[in-house]
mmCIF file of C-alpha atoms in Angstrom:
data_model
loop_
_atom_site.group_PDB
_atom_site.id
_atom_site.type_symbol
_atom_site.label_atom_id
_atom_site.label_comp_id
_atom_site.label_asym_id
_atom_site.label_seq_id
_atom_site.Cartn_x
_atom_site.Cartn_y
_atom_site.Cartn_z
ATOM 1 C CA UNK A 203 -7.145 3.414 -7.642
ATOM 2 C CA UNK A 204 -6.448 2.805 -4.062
ATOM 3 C CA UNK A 205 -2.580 4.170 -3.940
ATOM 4 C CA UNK A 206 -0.546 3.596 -0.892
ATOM 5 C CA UNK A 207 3.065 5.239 -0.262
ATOM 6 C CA UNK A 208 6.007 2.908 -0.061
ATOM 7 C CA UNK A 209 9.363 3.620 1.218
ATOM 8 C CA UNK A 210 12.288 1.778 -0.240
ATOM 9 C CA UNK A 211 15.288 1.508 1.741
ATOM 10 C CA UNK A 212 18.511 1.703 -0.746
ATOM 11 C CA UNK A 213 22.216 1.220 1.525
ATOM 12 C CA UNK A 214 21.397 3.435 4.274
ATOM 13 C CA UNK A 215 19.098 5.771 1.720
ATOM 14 C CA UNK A 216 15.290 6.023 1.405
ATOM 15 C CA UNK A 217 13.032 6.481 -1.909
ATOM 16 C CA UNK A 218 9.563 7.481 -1.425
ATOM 17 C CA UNK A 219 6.729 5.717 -3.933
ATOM 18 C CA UNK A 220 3.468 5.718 -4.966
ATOM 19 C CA UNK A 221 2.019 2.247 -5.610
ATOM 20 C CA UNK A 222 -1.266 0.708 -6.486
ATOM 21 C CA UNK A 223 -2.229 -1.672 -3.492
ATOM 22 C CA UNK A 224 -4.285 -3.978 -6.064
ATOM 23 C CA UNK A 225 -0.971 -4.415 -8.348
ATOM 24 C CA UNK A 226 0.626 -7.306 -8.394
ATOM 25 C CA UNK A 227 3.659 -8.657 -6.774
ATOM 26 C CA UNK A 228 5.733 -8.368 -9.930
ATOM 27 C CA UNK A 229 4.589 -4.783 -10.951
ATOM 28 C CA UNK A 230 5.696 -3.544 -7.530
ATOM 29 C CA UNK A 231 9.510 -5.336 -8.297
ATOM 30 C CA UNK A 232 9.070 -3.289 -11.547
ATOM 31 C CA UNK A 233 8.211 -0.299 -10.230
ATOM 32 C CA UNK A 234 11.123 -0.597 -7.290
ATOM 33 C CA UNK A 235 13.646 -1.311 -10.422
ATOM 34 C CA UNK A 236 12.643 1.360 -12.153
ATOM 35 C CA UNK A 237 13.218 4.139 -9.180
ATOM 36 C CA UNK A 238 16.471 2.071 -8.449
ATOM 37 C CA UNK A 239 17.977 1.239 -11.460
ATOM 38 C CA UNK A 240 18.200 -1.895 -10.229
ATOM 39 C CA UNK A 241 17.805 -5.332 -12.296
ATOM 40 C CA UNK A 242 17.511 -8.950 -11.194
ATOM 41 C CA UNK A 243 15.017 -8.052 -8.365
ATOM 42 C CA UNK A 244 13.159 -11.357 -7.082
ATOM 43 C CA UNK A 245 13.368 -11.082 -3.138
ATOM 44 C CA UNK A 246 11.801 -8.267 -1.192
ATOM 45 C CA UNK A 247 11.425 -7.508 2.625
ATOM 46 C CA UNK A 248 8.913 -5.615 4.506
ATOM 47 C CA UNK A 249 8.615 -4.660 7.887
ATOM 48 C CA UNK A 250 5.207 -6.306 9.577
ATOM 49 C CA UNK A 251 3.499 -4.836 12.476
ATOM 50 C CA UNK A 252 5.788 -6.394 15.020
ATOM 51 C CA UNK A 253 8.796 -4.790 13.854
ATOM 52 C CA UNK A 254 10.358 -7.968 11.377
ATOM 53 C CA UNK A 255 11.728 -7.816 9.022
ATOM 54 C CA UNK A 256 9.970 -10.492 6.655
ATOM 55 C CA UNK A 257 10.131 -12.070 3.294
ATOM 56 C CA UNK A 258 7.756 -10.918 0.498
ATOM 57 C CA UNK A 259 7.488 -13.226 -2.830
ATOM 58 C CA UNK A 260 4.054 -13.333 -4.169
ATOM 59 C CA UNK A 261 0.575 -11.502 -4.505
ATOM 60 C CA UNK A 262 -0.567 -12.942 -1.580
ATOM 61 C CA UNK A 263 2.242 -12.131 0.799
ATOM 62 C CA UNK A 264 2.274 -8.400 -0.727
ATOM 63 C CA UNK A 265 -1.626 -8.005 0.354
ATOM 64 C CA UNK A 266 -1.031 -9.568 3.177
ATOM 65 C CA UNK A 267 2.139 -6.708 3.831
ATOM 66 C CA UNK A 268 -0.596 -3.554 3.402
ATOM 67 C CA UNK A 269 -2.969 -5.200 5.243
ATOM 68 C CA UNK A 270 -0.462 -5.442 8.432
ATOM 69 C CA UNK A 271 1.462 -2.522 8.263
ATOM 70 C CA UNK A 272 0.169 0.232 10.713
ATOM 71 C CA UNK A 273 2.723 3.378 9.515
ATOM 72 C CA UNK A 274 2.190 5.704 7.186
ATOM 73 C CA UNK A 275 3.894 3.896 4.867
ATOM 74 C CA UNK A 276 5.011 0.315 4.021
ATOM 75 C CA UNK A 277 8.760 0.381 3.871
ATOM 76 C CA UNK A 278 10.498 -1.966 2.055
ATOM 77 C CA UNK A 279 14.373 -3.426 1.540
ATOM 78 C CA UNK A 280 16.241 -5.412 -0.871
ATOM 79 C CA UNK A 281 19.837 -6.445 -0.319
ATOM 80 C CA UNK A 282 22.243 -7.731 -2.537
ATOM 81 C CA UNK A 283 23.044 -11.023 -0.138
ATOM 82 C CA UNK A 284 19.915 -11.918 0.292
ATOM 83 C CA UNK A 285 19.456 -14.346 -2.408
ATOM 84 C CA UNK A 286 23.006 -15.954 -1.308
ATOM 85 C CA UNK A 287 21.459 -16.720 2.078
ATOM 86 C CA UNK A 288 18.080 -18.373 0.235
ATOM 87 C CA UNK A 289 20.014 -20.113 -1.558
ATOM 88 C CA UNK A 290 22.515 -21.807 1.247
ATOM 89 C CA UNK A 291 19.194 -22.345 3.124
ATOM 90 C CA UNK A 292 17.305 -23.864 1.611
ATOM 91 C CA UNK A 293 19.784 -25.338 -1.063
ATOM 92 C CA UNK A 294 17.117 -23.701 -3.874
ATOM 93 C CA UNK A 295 17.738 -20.737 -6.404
ATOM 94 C CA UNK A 296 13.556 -20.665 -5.897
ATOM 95 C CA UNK A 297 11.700 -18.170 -4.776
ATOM 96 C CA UNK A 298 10.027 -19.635 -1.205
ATOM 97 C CA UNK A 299 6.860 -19.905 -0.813
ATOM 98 C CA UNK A 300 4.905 -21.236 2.757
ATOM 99 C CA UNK A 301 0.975 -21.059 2.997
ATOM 100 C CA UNK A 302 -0.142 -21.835 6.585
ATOM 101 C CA UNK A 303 -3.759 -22.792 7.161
ATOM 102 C CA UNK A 304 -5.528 -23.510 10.719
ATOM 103 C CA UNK A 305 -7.317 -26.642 10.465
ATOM 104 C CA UNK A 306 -9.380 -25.228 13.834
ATOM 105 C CA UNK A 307 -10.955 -23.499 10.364
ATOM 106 C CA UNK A 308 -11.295 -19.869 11.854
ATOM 107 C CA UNK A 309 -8.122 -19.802 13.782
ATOM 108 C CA UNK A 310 -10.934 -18.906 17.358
ATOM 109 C CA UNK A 311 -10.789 -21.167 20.519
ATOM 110 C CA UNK A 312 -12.622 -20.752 22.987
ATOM 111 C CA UNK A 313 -11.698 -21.755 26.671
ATOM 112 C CA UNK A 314 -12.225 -21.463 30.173
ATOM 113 C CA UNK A 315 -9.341 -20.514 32.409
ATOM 114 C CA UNK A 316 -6.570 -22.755 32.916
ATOM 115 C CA UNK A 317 -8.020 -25.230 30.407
ATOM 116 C CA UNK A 318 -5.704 -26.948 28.010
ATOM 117 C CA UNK A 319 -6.144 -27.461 24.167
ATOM 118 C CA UNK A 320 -4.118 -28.818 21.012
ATOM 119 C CA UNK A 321 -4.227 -25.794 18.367
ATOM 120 C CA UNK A 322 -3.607 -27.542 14.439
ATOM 121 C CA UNK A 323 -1.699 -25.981 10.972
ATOM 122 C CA UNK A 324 -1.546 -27.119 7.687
ATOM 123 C CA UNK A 325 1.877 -26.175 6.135
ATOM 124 C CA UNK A 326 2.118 -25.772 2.855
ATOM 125 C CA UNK A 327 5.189 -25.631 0.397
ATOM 126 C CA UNK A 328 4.063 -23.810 -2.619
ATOM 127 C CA UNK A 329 7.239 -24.156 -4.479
ATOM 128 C CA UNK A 330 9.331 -27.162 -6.537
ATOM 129 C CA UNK A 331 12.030 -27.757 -4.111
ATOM 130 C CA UNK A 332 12.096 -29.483 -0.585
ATOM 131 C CA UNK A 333 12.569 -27.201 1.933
ATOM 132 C CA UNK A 334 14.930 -28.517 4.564
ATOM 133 C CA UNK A 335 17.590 -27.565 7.792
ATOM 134 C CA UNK A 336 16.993 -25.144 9.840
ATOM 135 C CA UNK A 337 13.169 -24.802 9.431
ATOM 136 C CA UNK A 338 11.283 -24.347 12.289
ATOM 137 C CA UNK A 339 7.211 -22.973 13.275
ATOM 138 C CA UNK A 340 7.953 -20.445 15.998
ATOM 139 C CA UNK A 341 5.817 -18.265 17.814
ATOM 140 C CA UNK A 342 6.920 -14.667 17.117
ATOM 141 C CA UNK A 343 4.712 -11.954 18.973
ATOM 142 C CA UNK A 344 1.220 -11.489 20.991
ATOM 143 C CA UNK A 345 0.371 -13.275 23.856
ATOM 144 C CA UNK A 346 2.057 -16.431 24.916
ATOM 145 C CA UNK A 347 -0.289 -19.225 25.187
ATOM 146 C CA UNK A 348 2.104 -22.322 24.997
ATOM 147 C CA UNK A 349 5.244 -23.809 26.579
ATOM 148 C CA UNK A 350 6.345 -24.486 23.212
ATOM 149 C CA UNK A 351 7.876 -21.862 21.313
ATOM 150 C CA UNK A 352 9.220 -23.490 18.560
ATOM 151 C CA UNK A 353 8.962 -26.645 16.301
ATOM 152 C CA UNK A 354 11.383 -28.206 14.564
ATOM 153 C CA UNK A 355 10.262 -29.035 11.172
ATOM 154 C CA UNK A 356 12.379 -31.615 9.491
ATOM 155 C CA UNK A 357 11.295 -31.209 5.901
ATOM 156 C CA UNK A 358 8.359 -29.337 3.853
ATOM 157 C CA UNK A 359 7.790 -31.406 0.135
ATOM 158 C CA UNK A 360 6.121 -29.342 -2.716
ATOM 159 C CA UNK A 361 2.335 -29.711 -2.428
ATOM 160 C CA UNK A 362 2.728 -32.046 0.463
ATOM 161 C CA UNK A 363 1.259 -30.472 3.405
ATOM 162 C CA UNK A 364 2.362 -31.362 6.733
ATOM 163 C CA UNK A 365 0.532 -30.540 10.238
ATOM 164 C CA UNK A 366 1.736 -29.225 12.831
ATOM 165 C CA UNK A 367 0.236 -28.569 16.639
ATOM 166 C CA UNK A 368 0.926 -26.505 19.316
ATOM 167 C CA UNK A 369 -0.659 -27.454 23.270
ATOM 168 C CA UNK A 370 -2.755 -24.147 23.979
ATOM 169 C CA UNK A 371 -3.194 -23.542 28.111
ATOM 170 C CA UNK A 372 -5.480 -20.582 28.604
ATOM 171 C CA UNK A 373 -4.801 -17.952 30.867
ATOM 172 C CA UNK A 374 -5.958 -17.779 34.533
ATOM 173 C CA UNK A 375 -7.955 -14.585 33.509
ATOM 174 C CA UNK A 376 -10.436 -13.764 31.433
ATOM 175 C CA UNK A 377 -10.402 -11.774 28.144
ATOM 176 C CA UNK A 378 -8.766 -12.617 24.787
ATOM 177 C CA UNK A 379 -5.815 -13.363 23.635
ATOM 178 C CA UNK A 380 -3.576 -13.677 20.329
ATOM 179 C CA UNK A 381 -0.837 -15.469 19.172
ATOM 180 C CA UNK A 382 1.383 -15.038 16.175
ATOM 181 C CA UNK A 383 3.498 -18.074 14.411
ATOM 182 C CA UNK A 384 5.384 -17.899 11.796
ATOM 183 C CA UNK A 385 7.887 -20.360 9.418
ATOM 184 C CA UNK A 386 11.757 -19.886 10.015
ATOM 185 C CA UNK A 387 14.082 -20.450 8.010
ATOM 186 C CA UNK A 388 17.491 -19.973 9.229
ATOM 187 C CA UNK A 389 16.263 -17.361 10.960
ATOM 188 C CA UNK A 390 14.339 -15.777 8.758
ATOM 189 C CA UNK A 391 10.346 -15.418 8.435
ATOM 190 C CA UNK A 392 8.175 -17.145 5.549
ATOM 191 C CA UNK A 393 5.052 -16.957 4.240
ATOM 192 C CA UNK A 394 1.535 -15.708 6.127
ATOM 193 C CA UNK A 395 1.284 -15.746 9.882
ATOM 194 C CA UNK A 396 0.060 -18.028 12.133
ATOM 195 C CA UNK A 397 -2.234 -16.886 14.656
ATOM 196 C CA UNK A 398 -4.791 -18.249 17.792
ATOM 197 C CA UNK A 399 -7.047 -15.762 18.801
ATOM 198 C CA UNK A 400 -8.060 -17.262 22.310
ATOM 199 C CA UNK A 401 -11.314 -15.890 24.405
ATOM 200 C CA UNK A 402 -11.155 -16.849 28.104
ATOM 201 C CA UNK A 403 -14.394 -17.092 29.992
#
């Protein structure tokens, strides 16, 4: 089994864990319960590569945490008003669930310098309940390839993907270049990242 260590941060306390990277989402909420003592666990956070703190409610968003972490070891939180603030925004007891696809299909442009492009998403509500307020697609780390920073997003529907652009300008250099975007939600980050990986000739 491919274990990883996990450090749980309990008040201003840390647990140290031992977890199965190829579990699922739910055993590692079991596993965190049972060196807690804690019941009622749905929402977990996990610090990405960039320092965020960021939302963690399904298999694919807990891969998607080992994959990006870079420390020796994945730490994760839970805190008691977290589920308040989920639930005031969006007005939904739900877990939340965004999937963000490129419709450029392999998320790769390629440019020459100064040149100017329209980069596409699909956004994807996973869950049962609109998704609504303060919900906006903002770039959050790497190289900044657009004058737009964030994009208001006025509603996400269950299983109604919307699309959303952003106007890519290429450096005056050469090289590559990446950008990460993420889903808001007042504030806080959603679902997979968003990225543009950019080569400049």
């Amino acid at each position: 089994m491919s274990k990883n260590k996990i450090k749980i941060q309990v008040g201003d306390k840390f647990k140290l864990i031992e977890f199965d990277r190829n579990q699922s989402f739910q055993q590692l909420i079991q596993a965190i319960s049972n060196q807690t003592n804690m019941k009622n666990i749905r929402f977990l956070q996990y610090i990405d590569d960039e320092k965020d703190w960021i939302h963690m409610t399904s298999d694919i968003e807990l891969k998607e945490a080992f994959d990006s972490f870079g420390g020796e070891y994945l730490t994760i939180k839970f805190q008691g008003e977290l589920a308040e603030k989920i639930q005031e925004q969006p007005k939904s007891t739900e877990e939340i669930s965004i999937t963000i696809i490129p419709i450029n299909e392999d998320s790769k442009l390629e440019l020459k310098r100064g040149q100017q492009k329209q980069f596409r998403w699909l956004i994807s509500n996973q869950g049962t309940e609109n998704i609504e307020g303060d919900v906006a697609f903002t770039f959050v780390g790497g190289d900044k390839l657009s004058k737009q920073e964030q994009i208001h997003v006025e509603k996400l529907s269950p299983k109604e993907p919307i699309e959303i652009s952003v106007n890519v300008e290429a450096p005056q250099k050469t090289g590559r270049f990446i950008s990460f975007w993420r889903i808001k939600i007042a504030g806080e980050s959603y679902g997979n990242k968003g990225w543009i990986d950019l080569t400049v000739k």
